PDB file of C-alpha atoms in Angstrom:
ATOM      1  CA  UNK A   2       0.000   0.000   0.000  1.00 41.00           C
ATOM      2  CA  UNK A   3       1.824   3.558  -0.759  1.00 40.00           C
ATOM      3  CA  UNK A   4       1.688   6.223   1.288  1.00 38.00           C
ATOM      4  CA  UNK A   5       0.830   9.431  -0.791  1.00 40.00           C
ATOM      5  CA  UNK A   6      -0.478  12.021   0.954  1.00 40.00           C
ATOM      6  CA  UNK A   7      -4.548  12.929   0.355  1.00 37.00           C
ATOM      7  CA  UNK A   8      -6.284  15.921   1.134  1.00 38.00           C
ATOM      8  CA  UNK A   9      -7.952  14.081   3.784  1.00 37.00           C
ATOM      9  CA  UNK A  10      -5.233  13.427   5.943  1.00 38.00           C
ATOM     10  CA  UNK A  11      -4.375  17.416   6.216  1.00 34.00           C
ATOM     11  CA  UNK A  12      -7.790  19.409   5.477  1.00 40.00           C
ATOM     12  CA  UNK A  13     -10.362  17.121   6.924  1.00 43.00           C
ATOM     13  CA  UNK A  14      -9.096  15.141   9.746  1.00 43.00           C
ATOM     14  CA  UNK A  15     -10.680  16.142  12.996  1.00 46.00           C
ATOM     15  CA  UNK A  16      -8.941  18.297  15.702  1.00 45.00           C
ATOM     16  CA  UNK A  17      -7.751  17.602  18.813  1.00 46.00           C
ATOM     17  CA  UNK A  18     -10.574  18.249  21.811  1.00 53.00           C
ATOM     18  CA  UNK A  19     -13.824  19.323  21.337  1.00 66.00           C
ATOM     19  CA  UNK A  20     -16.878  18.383  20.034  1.00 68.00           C
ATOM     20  CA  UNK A  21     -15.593  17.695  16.225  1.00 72.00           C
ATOM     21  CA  UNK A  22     -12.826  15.054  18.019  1.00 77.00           C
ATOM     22  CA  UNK A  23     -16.003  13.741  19.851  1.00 79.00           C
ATOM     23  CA  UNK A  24     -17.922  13.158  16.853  1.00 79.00           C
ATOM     24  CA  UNK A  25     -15.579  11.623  15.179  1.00 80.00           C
ATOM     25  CA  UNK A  26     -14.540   9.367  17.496  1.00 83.00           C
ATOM     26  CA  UNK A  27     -18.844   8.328  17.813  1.00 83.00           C
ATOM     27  CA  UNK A  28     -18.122   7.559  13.838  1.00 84.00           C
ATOM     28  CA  UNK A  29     -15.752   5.908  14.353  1.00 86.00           C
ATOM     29  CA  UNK A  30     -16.775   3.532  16.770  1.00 86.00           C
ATOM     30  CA  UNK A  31     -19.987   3.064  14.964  1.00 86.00           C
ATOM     31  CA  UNK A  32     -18.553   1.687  11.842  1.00 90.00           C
ATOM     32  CA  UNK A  33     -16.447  -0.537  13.997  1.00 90.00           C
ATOM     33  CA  UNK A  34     -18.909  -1.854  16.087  1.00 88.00           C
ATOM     34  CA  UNK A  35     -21.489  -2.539  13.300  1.00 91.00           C
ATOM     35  CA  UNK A  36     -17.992  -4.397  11.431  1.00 93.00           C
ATOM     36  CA  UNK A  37     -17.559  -6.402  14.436  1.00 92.00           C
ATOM     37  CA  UNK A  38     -21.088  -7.471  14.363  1.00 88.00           C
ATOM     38  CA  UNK A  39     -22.077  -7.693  11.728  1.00 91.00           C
ATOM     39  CA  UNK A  40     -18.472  -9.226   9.402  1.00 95.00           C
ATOM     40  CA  UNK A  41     -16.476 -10.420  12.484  1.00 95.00           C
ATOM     41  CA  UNK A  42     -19.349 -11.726  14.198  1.00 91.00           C
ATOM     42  CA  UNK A  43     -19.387 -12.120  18.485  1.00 86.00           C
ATOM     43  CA  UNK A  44     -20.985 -14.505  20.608  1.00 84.00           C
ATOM     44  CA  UNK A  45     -23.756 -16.018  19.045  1.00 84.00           C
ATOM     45  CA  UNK A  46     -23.454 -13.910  16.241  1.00 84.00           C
ATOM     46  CA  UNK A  47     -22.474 -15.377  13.353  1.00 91.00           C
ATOM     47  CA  UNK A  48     -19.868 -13.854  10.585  1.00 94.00           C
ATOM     48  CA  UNK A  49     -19.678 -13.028   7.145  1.00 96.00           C
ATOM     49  CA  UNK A  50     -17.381 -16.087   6.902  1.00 97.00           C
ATOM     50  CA  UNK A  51     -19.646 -18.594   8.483  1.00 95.00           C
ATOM     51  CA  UNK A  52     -22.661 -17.393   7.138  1.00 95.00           C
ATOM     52  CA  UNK A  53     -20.915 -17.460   3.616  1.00 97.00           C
ATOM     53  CA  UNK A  54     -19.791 -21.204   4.189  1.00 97.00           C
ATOM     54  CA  UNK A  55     -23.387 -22.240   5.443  1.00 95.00           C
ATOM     55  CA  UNK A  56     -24.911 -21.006   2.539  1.00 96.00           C
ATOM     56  CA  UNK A  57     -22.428 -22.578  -0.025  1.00 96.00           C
ATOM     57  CA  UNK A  58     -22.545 -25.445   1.590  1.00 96.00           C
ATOM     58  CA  UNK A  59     -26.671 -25.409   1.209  1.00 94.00           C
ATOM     59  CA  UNK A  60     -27.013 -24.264  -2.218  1.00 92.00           C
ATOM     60  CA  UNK A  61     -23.365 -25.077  -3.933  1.00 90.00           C
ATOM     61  CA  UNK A  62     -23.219 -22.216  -6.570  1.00 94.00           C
ATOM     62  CA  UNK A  63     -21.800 -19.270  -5.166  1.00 96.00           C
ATOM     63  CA  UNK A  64     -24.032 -17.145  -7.017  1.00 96.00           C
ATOM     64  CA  UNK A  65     -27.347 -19.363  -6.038  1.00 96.00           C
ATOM     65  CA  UNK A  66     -25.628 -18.703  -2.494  1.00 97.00           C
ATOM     66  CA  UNK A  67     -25.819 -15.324  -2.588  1.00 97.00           C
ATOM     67  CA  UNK A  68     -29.231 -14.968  -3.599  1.00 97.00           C
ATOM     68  CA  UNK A  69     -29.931 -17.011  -0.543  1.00 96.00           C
ATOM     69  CA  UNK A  70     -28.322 -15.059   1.425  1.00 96.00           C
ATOM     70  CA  UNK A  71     -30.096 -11.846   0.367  1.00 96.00           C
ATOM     71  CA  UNK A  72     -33.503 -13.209   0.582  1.00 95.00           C
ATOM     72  CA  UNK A  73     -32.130 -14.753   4.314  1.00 92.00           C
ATOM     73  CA  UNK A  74     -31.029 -11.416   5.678  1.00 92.00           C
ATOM     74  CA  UNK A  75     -34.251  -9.783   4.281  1.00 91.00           C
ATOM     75  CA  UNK A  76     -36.761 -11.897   6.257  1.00 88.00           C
ATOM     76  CA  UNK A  77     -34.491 -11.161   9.485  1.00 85.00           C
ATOM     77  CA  UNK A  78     -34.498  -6.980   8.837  1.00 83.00           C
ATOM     78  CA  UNK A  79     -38.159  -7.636   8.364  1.00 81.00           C
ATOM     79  CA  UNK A  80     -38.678  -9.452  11.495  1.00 75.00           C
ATOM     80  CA  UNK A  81     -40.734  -7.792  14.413  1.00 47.00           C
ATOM     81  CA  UNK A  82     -37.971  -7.643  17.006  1.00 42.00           C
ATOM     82  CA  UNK A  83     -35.393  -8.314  14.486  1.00 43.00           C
ATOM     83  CA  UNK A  84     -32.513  -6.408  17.233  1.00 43.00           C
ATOM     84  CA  UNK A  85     -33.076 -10.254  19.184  1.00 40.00           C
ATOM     85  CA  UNK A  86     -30.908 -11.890  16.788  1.00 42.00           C
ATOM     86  CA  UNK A  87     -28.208  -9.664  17.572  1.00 44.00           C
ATOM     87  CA  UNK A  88     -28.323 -11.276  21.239  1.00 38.00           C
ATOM     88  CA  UNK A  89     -30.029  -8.294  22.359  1.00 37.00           C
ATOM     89  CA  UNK A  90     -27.417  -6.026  22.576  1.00 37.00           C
ATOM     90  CA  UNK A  91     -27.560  -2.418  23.594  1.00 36.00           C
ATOM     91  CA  UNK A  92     -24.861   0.851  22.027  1.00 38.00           C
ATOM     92  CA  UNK A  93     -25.699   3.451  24.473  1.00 33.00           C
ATOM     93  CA  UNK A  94     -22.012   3.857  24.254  1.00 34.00           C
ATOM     94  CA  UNK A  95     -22.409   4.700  20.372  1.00 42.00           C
ATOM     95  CA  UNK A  96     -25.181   6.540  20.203  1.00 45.00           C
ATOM     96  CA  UNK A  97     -27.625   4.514  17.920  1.00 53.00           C
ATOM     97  CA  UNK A  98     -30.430   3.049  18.879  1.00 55.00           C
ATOM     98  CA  UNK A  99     -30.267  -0.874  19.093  1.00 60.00           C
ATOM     99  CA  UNK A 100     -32.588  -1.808  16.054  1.00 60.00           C
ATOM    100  CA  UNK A 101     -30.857   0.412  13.847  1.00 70.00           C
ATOM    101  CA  UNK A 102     -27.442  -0.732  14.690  1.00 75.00           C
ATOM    102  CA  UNK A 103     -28.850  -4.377  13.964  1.00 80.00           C
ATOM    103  CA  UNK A 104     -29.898  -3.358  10.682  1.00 84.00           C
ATOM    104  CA  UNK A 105     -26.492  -1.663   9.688  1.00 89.00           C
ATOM    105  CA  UNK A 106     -25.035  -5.360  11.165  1.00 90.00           C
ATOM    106  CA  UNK A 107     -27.007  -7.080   9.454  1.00 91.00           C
ATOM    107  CA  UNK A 108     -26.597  -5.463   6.482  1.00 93.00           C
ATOM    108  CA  UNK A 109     -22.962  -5.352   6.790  1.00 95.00           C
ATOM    109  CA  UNK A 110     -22.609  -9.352   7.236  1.00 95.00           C
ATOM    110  CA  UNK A 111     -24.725  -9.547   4.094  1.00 96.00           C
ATOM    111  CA  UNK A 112     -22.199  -7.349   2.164  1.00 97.00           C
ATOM    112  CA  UNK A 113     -19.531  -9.046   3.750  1.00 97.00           C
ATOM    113  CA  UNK A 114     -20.809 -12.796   3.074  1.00 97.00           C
ATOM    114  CA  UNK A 115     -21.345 -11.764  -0.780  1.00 97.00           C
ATOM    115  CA  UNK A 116     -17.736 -10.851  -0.813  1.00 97.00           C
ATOM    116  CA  UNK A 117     -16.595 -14.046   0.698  1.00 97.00           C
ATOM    117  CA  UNK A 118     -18.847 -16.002  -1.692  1.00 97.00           C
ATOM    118  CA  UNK A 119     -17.062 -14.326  -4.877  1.00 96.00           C
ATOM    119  CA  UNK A 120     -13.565 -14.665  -3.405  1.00 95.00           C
ATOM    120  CA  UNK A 121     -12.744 -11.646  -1.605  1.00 96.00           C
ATOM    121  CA  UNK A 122     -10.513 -11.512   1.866  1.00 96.00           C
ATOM    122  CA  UNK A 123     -13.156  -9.744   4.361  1.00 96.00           C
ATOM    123  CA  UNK A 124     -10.330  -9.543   7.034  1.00 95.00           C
ATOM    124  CA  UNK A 125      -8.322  -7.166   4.373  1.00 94.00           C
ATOM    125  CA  UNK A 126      -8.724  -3.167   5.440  1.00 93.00           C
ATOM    126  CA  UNK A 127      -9.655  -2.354   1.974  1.00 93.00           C
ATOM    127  CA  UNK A 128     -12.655  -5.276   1.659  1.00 95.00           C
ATOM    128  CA  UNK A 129     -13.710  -3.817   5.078  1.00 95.00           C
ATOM    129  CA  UNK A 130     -13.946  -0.270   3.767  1.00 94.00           C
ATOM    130  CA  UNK A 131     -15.901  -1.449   0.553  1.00 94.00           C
ATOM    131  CA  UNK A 132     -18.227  -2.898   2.258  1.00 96.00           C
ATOM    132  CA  UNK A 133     -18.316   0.360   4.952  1.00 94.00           C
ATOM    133  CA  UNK A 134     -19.478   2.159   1.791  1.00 93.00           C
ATOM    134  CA  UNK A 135     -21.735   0.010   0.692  1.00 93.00           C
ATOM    135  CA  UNK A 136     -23.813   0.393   3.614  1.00 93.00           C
ATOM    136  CA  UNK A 137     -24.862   4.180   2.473  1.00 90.00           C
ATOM    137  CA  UNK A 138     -25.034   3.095  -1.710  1.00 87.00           C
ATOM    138  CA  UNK A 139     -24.724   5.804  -4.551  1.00 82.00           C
ATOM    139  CA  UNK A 140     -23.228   8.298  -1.252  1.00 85.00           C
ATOM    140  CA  UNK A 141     -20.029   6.165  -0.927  1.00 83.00           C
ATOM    141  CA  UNK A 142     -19.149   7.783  -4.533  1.00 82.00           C
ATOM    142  CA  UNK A 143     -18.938  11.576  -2.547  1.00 85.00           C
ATOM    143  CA  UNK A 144     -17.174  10.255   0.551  1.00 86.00           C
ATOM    144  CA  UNK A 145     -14.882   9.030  -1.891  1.00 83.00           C
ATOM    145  CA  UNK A 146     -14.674  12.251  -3.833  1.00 83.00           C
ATOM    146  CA  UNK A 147     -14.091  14.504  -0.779  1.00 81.00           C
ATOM    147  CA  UNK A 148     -10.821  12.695  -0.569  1.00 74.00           C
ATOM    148  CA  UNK A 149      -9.711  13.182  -4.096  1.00 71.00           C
ATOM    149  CA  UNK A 150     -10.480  10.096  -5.532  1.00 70.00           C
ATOM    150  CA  UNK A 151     -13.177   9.041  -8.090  1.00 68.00           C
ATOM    151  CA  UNK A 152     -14.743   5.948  -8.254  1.00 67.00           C
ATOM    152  CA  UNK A 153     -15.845   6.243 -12.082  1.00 61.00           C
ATOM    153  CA  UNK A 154     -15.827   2.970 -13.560  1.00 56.00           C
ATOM    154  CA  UNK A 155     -13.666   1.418 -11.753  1.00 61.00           C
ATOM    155  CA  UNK A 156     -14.761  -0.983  -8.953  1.00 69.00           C
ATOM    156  CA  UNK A 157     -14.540   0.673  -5.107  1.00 80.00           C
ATOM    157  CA  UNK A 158     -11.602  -1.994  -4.130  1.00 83.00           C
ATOM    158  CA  UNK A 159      -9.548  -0.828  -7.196  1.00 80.00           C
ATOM    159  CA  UNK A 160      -9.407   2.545  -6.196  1.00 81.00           C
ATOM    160  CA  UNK A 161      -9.307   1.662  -2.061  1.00 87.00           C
ATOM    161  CA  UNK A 162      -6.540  -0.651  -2.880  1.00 84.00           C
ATOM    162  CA  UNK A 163      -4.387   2.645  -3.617  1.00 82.00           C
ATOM    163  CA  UNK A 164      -5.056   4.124  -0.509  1.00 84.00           C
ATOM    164  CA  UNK A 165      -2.891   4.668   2.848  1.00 84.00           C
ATOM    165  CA  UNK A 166      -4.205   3.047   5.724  1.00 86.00           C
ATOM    166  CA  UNK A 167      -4.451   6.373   7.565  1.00 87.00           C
ATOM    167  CA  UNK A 168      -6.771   7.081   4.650  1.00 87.00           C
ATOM    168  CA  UNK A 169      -9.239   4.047   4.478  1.00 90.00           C
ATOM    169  CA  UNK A 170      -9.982   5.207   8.630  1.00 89.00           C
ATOM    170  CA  UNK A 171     -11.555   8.627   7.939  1.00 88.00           C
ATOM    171  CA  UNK A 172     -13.329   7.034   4.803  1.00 89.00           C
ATOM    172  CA  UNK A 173     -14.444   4.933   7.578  1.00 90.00           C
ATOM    173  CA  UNK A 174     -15.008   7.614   9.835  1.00 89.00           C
ATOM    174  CA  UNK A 175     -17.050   9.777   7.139  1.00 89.00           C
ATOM    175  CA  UNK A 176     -19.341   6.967   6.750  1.00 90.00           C
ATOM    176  CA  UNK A 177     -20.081   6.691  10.554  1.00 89.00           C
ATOM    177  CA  UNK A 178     -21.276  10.254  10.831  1.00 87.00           C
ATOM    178  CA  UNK A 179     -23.263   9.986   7.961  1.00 87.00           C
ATOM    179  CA  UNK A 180     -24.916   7.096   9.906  1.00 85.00           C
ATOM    180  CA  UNK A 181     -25.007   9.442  12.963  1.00 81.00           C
ATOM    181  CA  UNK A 182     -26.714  12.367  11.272  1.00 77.00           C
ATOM    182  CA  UNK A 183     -28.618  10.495   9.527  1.00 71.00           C
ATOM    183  CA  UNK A 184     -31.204   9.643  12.616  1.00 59.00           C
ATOM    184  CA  UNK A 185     -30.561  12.866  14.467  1.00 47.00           C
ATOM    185  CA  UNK A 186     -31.988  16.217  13.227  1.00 36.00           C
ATOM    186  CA  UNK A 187     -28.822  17.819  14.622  1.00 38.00           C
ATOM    187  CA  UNK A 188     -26.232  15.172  14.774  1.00 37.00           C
ATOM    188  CA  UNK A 189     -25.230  13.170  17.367  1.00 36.00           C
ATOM    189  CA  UNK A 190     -25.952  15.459  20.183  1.00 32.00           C
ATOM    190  CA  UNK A 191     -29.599  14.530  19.861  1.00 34.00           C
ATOM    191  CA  UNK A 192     -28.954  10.419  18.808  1.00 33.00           C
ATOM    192  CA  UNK A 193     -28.711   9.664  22.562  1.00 34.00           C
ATOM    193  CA  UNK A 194     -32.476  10.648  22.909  1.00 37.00           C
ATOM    194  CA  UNK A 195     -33.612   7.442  21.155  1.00 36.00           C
ATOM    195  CA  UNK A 196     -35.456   4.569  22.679  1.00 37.00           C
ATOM    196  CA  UNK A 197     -34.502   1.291  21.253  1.00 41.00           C
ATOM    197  CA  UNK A 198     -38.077  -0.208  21.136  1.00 41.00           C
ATOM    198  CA  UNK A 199     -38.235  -4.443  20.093  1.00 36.00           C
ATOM    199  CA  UNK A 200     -40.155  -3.950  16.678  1.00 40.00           C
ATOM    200  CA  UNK A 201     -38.299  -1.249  15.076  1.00 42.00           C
ATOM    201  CA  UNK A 202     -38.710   2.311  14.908  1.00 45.00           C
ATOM    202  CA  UNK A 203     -37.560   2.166  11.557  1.00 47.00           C
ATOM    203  CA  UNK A 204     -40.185  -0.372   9.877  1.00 65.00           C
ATOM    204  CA  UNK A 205     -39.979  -3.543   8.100  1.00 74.00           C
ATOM    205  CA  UNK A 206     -40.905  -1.651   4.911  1.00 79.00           C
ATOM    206  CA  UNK A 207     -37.463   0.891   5.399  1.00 79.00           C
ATOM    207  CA  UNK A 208     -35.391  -2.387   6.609  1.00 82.00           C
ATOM    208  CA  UNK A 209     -36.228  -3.972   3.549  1.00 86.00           C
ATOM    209  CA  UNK A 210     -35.545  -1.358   1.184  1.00 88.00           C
ATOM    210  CA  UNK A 211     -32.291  -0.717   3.248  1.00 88.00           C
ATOM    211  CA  UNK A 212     -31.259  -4.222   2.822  1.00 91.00           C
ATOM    212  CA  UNK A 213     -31.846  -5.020  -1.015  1.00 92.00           C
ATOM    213  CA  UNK A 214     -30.007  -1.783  -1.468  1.00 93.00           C
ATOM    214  CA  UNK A 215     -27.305  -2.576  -0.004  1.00 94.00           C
ATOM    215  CA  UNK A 216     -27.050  -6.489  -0.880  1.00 95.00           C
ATOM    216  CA  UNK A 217     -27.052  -4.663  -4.743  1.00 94.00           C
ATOM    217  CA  UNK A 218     -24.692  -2.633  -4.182  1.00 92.00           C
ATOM    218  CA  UNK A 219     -22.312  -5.151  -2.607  1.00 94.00           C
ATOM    219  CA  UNK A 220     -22.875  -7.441  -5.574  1.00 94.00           C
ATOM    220  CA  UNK A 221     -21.569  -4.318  -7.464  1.00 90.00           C
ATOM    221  CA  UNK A 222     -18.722  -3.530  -5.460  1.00 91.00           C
ATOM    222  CA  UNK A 223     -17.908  -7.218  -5.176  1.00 93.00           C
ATOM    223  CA  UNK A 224     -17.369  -8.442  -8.912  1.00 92.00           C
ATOM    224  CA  UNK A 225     -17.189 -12.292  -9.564  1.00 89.00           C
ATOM    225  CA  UNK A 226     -13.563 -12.584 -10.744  1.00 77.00           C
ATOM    226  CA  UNK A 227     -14.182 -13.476 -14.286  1.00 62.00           C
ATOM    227  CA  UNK A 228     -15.315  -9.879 -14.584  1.00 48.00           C
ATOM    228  CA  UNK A 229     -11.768  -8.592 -13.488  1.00 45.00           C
ATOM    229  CA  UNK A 230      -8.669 -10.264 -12.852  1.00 49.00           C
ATOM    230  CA  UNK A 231      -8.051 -13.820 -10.806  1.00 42.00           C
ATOM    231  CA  UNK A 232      -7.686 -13.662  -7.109  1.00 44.00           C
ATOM    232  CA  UNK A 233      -4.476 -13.212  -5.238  1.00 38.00           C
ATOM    233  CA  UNK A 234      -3.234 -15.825  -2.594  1.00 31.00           C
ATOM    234  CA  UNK A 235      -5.055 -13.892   0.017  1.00 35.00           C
ATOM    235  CA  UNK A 236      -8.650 -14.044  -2.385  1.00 37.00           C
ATOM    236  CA  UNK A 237      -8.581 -10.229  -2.907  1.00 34.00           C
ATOM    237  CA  UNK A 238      -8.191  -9.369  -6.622  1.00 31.00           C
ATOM    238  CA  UNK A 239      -6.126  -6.863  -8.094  1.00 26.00           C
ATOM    239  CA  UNK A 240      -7.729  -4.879 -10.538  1.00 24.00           C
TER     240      UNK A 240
END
């Protein structure tokens, strides 16, 4: 990975102190908890890796897989009380109310388990950004842009792949507050005013739409290799 220097890393990253540090560190743990979730998996949740390998092992095809999988994680964002199979968890600590932190998760392992089922290494930094962006669709282009890049044509891994490190966290990080502001009407000041409530506040008709979005845009973002180049070693492919 080189390690050009962006416009990120010296106009945009967040001071030291104050309420911008504050918010950014509330993106930032956002995104990581909803990664940990929802592609790491904890406890009785299961991974993007396991659910990947359940559902190959089902249906055989990778690509029957993955519309398995899609239709799978659909009927759980659906679900009244769907925040259950996330063991119940709470994120006072982030900020989000529970059912909407479940969806992200959920949506997140989805994205992730495509990748897995067309090759990709989910552990990689880059894989984990894609799929970051995926979770807010055609607005991953502009948090791209605001660092100098352009997606264009090319797949969101080719460009990511050219990125620093330091780079791929405030993508991260950018995505996370525009998860944040997204359900407050002033940020995340107001966010710790929700009420997780079993059922959620969102709506089965908003999870769904949320979910096939995102499960369309991962197929996207995630080509099957014949489309690009063959895998590396590590099952990421260099395009």
């Amino acid at each position: 990975m080189t390690t050009t220097a962006h416009p990120l890393e010296t106009d945009d990253t967040p001071k030291a102190g104050g309420e911008e540090s504050r918010t950014a560190e509330a993106a930032q743990a956002v995104v990581q908890k909803i990664l940990s979730w929802g592609v790491d998996g904890v406890g009785p949740i299961k991974g993007a890796e396991q659910i990947a390998a359940e559902h190959l092992e089902s249906h055989g095809d990778p690509e029957r897989a993955i519309a398995r999988l899609i239709a799978t994680h659909t009927r759980i964002v659906a679900a009244t009380g769907f925040a259950t199979g996330f063991g119940g968890f709470t994120v006072a600590a982030v900020t989000l109310p529970a059912d909407v932190t479940a969806l992200y998760a959920s949506a997140a392992r989805c994205a992730g388990a495509i990748a897995v089922l067309r090759g990709y290494d989910v552990r990689s930094d880059e894989v984990r950004s894609v799929i970051v962006l995926t979770l807010i669709g055609s607005a991953g282009a502009a948090v791209v842009a605001d660092i100098g890049a352009q997606l264009g044509t090319k797949s969101a891994l080719a460009v990511l792949k050219k990125l620093p490190g330091k780079v791929l966290i405030e993508i991260n990080k950018k995505v996370g507050f525009r998860l944040l502001t997204k359900f407050g009407t002033k940020g995340v000041i107001n966010l710790g005013k929700f009420v997780p409530v079993a059922g959620g506040v969102l709506g089965a008709g908003v999870n769904i739409a949320t979910i096939r979005g995102v499960s369309q845009f991962a197929k996207h973002n995630f080509p099957a290799f014949e489309e690009e180049e063959a895998p590396t070693a590590h099952g990421v492919g260099l395009v």
